[in-house]
PDB file of C-alpha atoms in Angstrom:
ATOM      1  CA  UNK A 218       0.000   0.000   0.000  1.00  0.00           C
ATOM      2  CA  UNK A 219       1.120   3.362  -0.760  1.00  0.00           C
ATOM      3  CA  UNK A 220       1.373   6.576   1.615  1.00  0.00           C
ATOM      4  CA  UNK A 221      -1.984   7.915   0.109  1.00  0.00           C
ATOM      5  CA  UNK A 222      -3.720   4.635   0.701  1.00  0.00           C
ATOM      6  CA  UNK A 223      -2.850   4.516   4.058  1.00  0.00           C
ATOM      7  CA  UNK A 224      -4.106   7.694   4.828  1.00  0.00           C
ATOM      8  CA  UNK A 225      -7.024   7.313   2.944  1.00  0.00           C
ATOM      9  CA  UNK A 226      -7.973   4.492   4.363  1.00  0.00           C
ATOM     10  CA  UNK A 227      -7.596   5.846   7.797  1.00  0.00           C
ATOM     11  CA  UNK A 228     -10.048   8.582   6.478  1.00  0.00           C
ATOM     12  CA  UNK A 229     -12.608   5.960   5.523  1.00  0.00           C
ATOM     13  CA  UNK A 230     -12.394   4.446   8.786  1.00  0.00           C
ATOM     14  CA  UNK A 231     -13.222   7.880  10.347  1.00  0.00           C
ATOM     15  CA  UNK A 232     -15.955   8.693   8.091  1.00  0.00           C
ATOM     16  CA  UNK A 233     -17.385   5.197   9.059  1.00  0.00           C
ATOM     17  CA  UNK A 234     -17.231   5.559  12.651  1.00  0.00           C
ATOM     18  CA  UNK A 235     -18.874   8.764  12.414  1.00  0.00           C
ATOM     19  CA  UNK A 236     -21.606   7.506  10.500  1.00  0.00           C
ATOM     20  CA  UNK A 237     -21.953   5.143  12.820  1.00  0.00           C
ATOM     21  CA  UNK A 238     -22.099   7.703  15.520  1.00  0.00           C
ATOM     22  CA  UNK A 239     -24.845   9.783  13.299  1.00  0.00           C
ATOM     23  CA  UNK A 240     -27.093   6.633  12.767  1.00  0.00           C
ATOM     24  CA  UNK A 241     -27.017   5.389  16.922  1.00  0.00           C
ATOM     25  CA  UNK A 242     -28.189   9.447  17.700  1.00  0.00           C
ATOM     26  CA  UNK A 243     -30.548  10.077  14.040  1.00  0.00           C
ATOM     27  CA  UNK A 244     -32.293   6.355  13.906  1.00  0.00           C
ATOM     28  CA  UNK A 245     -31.509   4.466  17.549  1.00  0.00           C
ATOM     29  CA  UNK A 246     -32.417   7.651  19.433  1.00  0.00           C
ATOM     30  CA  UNK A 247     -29.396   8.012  21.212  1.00  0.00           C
ATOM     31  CA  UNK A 248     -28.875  11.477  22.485  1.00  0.00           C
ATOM     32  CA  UNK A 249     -24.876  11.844  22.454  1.00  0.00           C
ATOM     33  CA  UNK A 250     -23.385  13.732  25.731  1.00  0.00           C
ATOM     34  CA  UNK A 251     -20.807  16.719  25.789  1.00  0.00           C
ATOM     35  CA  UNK A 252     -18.037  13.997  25.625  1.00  0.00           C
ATOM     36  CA  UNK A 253     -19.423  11.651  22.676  1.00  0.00           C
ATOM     37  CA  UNK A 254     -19.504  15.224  20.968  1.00  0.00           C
ATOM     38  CA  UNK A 255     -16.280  15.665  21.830  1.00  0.00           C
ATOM     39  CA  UNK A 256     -15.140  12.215  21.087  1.00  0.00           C
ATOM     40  CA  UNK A 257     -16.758  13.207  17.627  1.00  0.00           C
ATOM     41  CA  UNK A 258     -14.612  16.032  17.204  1.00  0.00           C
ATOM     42  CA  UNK A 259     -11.466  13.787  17.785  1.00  0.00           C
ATOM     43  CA  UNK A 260     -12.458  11.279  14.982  1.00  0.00           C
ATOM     44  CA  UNK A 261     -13.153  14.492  12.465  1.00  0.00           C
ATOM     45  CA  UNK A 262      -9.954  15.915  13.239  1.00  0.00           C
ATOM     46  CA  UNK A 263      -8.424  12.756  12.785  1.00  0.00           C
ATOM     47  CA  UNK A 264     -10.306  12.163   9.382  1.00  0.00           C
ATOM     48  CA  UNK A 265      -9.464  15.404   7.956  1.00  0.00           C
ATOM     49  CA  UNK A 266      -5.810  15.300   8.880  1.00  0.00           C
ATOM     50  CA  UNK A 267      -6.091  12.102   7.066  1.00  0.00           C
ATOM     51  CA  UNK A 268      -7.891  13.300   4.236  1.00  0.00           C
ATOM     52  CA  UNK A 269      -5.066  16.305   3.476  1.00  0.00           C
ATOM     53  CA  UNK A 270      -2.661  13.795   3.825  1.00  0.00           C
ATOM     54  CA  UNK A 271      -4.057  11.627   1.231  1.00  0.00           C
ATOM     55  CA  UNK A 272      -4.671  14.575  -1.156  1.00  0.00           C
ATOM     56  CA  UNK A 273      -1.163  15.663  -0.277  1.00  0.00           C
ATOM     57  CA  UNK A 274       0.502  12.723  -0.936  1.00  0.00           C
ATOM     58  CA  UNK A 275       3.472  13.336   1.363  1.00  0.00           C
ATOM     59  CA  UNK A 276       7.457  12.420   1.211  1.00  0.00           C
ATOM     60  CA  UNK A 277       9.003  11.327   4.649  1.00  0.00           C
ATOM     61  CA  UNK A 278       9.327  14.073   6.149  1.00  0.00           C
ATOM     62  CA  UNK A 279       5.341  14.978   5.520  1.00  0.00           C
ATOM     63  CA  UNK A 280       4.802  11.846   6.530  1.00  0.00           C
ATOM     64  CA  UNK A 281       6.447  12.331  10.084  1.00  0.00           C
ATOM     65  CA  UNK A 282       3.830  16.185  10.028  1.00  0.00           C
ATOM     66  CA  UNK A 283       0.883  14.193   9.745  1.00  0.00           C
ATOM     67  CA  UNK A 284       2.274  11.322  12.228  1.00  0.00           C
ATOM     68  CA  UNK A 285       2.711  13.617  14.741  1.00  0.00           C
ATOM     69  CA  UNK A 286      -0.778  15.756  13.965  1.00  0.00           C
ATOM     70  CA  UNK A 287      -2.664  12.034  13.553  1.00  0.00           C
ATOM     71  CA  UNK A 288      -1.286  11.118  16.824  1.00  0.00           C
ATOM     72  CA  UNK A 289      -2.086  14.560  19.270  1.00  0.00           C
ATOM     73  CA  UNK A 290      -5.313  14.589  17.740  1.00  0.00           C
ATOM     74  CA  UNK A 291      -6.080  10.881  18.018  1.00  0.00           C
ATOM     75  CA  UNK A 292      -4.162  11.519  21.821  1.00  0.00           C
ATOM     76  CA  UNK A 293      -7.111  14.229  22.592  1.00  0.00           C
ATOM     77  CA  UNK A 294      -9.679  12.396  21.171  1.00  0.00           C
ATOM     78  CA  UNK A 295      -8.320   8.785  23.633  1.00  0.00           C
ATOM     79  CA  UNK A 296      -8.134  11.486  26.583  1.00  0.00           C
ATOM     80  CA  UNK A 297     -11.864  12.402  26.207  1.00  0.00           C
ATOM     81  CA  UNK A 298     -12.617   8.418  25.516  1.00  0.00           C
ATOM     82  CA  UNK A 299     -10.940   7.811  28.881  1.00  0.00           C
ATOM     83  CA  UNK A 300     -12.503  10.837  30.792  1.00  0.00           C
ATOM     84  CA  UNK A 301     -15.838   8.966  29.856  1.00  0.00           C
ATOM     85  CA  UNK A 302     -14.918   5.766  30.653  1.00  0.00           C
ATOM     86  CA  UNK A 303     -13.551   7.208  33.954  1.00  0.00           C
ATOM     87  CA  UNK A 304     -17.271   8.338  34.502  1.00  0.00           C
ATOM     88  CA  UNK A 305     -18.979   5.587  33.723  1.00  0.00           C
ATOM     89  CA  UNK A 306     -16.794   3.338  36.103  1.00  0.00           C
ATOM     90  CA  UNK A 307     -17.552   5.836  39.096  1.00  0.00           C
ATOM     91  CA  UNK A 308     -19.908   4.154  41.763  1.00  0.00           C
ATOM     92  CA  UNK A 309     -23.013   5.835  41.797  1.00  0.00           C
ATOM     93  CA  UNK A 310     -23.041   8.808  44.625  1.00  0.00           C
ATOM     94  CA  UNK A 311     -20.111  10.009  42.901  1.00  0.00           C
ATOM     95  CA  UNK A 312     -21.632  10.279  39.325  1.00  0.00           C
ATOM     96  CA  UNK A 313     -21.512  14.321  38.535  1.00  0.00           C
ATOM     97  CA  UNK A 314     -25.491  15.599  38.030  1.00  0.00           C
ATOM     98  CA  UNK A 315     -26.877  15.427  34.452  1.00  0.00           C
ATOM     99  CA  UNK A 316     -26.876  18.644  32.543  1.00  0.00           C
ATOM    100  CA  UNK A 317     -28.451  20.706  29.319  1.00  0.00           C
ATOM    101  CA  UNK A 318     -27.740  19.174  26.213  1.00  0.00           C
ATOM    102  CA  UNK A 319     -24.779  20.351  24.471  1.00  0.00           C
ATOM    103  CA  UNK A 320     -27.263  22.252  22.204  1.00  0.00           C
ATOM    104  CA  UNK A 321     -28.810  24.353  24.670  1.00  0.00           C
ATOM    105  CA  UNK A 322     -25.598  24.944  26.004  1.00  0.00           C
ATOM    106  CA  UNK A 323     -24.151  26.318  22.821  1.00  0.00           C
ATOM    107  CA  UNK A 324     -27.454  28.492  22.239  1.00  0.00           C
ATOM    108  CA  UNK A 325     -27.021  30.145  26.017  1.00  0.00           C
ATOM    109  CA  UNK A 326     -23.807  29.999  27.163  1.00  0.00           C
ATOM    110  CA  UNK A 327     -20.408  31.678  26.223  1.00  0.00           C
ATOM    111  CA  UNK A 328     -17.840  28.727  24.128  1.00  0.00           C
ATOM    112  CA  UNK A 329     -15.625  28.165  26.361  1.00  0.00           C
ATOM    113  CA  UNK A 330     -17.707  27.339  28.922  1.00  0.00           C
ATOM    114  CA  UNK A 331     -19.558  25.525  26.885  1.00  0.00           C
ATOM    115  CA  UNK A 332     -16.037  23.422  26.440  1.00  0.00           C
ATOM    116  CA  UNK A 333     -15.431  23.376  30.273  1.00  0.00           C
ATOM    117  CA  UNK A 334     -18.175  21.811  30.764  1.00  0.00           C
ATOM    118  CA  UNK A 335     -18.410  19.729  28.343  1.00  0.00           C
ATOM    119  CA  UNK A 336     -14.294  18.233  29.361  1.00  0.00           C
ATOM    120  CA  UNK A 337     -15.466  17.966  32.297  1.00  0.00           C
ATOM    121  CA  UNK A 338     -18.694  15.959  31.540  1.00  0.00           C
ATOM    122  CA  UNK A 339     -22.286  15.113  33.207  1.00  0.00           C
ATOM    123  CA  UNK A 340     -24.080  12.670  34.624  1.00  0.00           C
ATOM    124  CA  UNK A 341     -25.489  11.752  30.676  1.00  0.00           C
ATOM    125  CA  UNK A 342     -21.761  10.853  30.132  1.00  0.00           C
ATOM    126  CA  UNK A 343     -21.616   8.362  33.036  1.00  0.00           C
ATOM    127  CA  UNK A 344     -25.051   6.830  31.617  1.00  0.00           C
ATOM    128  CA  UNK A 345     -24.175   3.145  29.243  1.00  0.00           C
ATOM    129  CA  UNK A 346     -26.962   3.295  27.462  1.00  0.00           C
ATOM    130  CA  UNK A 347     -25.591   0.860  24.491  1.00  0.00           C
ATOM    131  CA  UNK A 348     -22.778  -2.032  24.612  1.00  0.00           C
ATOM    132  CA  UNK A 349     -20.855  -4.530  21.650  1.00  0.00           C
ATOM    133  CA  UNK A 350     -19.108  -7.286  22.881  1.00  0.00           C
ATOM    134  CA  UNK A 351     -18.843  -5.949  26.712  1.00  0.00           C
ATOM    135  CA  UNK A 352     -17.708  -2.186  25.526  1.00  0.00           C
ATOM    136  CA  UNK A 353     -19.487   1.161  25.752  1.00  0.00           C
ATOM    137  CA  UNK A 354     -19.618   3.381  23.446  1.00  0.00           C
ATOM    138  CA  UNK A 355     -16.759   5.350  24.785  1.00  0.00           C
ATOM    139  CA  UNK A 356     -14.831   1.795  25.062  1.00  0.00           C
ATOM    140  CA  UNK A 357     -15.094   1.333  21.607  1.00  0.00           C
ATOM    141  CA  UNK A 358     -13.758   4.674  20.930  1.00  0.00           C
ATOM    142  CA  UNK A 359     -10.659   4.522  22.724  1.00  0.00           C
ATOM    143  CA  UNK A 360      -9.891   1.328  20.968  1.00  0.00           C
ATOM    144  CA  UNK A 361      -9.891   2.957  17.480  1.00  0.00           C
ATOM    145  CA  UNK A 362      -8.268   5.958  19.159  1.00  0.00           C
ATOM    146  CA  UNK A 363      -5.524   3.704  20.331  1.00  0.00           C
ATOM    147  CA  UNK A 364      -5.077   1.900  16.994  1.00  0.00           C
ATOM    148  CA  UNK A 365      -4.888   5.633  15.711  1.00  0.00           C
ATOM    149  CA  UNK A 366      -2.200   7.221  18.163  1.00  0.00           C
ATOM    150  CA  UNK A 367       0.307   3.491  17.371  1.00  0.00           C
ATOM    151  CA  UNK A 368      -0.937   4.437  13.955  1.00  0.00           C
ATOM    152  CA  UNK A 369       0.596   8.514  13.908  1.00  0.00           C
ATOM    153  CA  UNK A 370       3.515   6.845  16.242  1.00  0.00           C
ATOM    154  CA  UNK A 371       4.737   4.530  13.948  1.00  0.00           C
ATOM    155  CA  UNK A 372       4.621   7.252  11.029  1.00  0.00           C
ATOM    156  CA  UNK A 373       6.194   9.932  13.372  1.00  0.00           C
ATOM    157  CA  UNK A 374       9.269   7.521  14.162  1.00  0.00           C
ATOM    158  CA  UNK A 375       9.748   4.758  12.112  1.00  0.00           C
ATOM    159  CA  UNK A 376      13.475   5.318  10.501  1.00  0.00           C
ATOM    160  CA  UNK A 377      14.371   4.853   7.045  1.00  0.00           C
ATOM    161  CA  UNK A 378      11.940   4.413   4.254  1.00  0.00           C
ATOM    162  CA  UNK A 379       8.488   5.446   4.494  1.00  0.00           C
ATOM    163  CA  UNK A 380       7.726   3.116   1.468  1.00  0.00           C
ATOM    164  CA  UNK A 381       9.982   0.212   2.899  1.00  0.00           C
ATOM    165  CA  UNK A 382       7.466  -0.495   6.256  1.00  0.00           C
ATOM    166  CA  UNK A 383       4.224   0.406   4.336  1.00  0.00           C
ATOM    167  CA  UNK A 384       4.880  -1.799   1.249  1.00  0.00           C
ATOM    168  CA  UNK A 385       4.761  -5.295   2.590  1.00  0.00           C
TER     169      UNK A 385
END
């Protein structure tokens, strides 16, 4: 596989997960919390990264750029995976209350609370309301983000050859 196909692949992969993501809120009726939103925003970031990359087609030293920008954003997107799963492991008189959907929020208050709060997340965010094979939804995420971060590692610091370890 070449460069391009790599990265476009890893593009696909986002573009799936977020349709995924669109389908459990749109036809399952599962309202996503201030995390999953920002879990969201992780797996776009990723994607587009991706997608440039794979537009770009880039030489090694590109390559080693969008390592390092695959892996911080698929790093911030894990941290909010594991802030989640953090939440939804807490017993229950510690579980934060349950606050306004991300919407309202972003209709009444100012951004950047709007992202405090939303980092920080709710009592919604602590709620499993869907599992695959014994993983949340946040579980699931920080799976792919983990594949993702070895993913923009190996690209930031593999020596020699791009071509050489993406070939075979």
């Amino acid at each position: 596989m070449k460069v391009r196909a790599i990265f476009a692949l890893i593009f696909v992969v986002c573009a799936g997960l977020l349709g995924v993501a669109f389908y459990m809120e749109h036809v399952m009726g599962l309202e996503p919390c201030p995390l999953c939103w920002l879990q969201r925003f992780g797996f776009m970031g990723v994607g587009l990264v991706s997608l440039l990359a794979a537009l770009h087609g880039p030489g090694e030293v590109g390559v080693r750029v969008y390592g390092l920008l695959l892996t911080v954003t698929a790093g911030a997107g894990l941290g909010v995976a594991g802030r989640q799963l953090w939440l939804q492991n807490l017993p229950a008189d510690q579980v934060p209350a349950c606050g306004p959907s991300v919407d309202y929020m972003l209709e009444v208050l100012p951004f950047m609370e709007v992202l405090s709060t939303a980092l920080k997340g709710t009592g919604d965010c602590a709620a499993v309301v869907w599992r695959f094979l014994g993983l949340s939804i946040p579980g699931w995420s920080a799976v792919f983000f983990v594949l993702l971060v070895i993913m923009g590692l190996t690209m930031l610091f593999h020596r020699g050859r791009v071509k050489t370890w993406l070939v075979t």
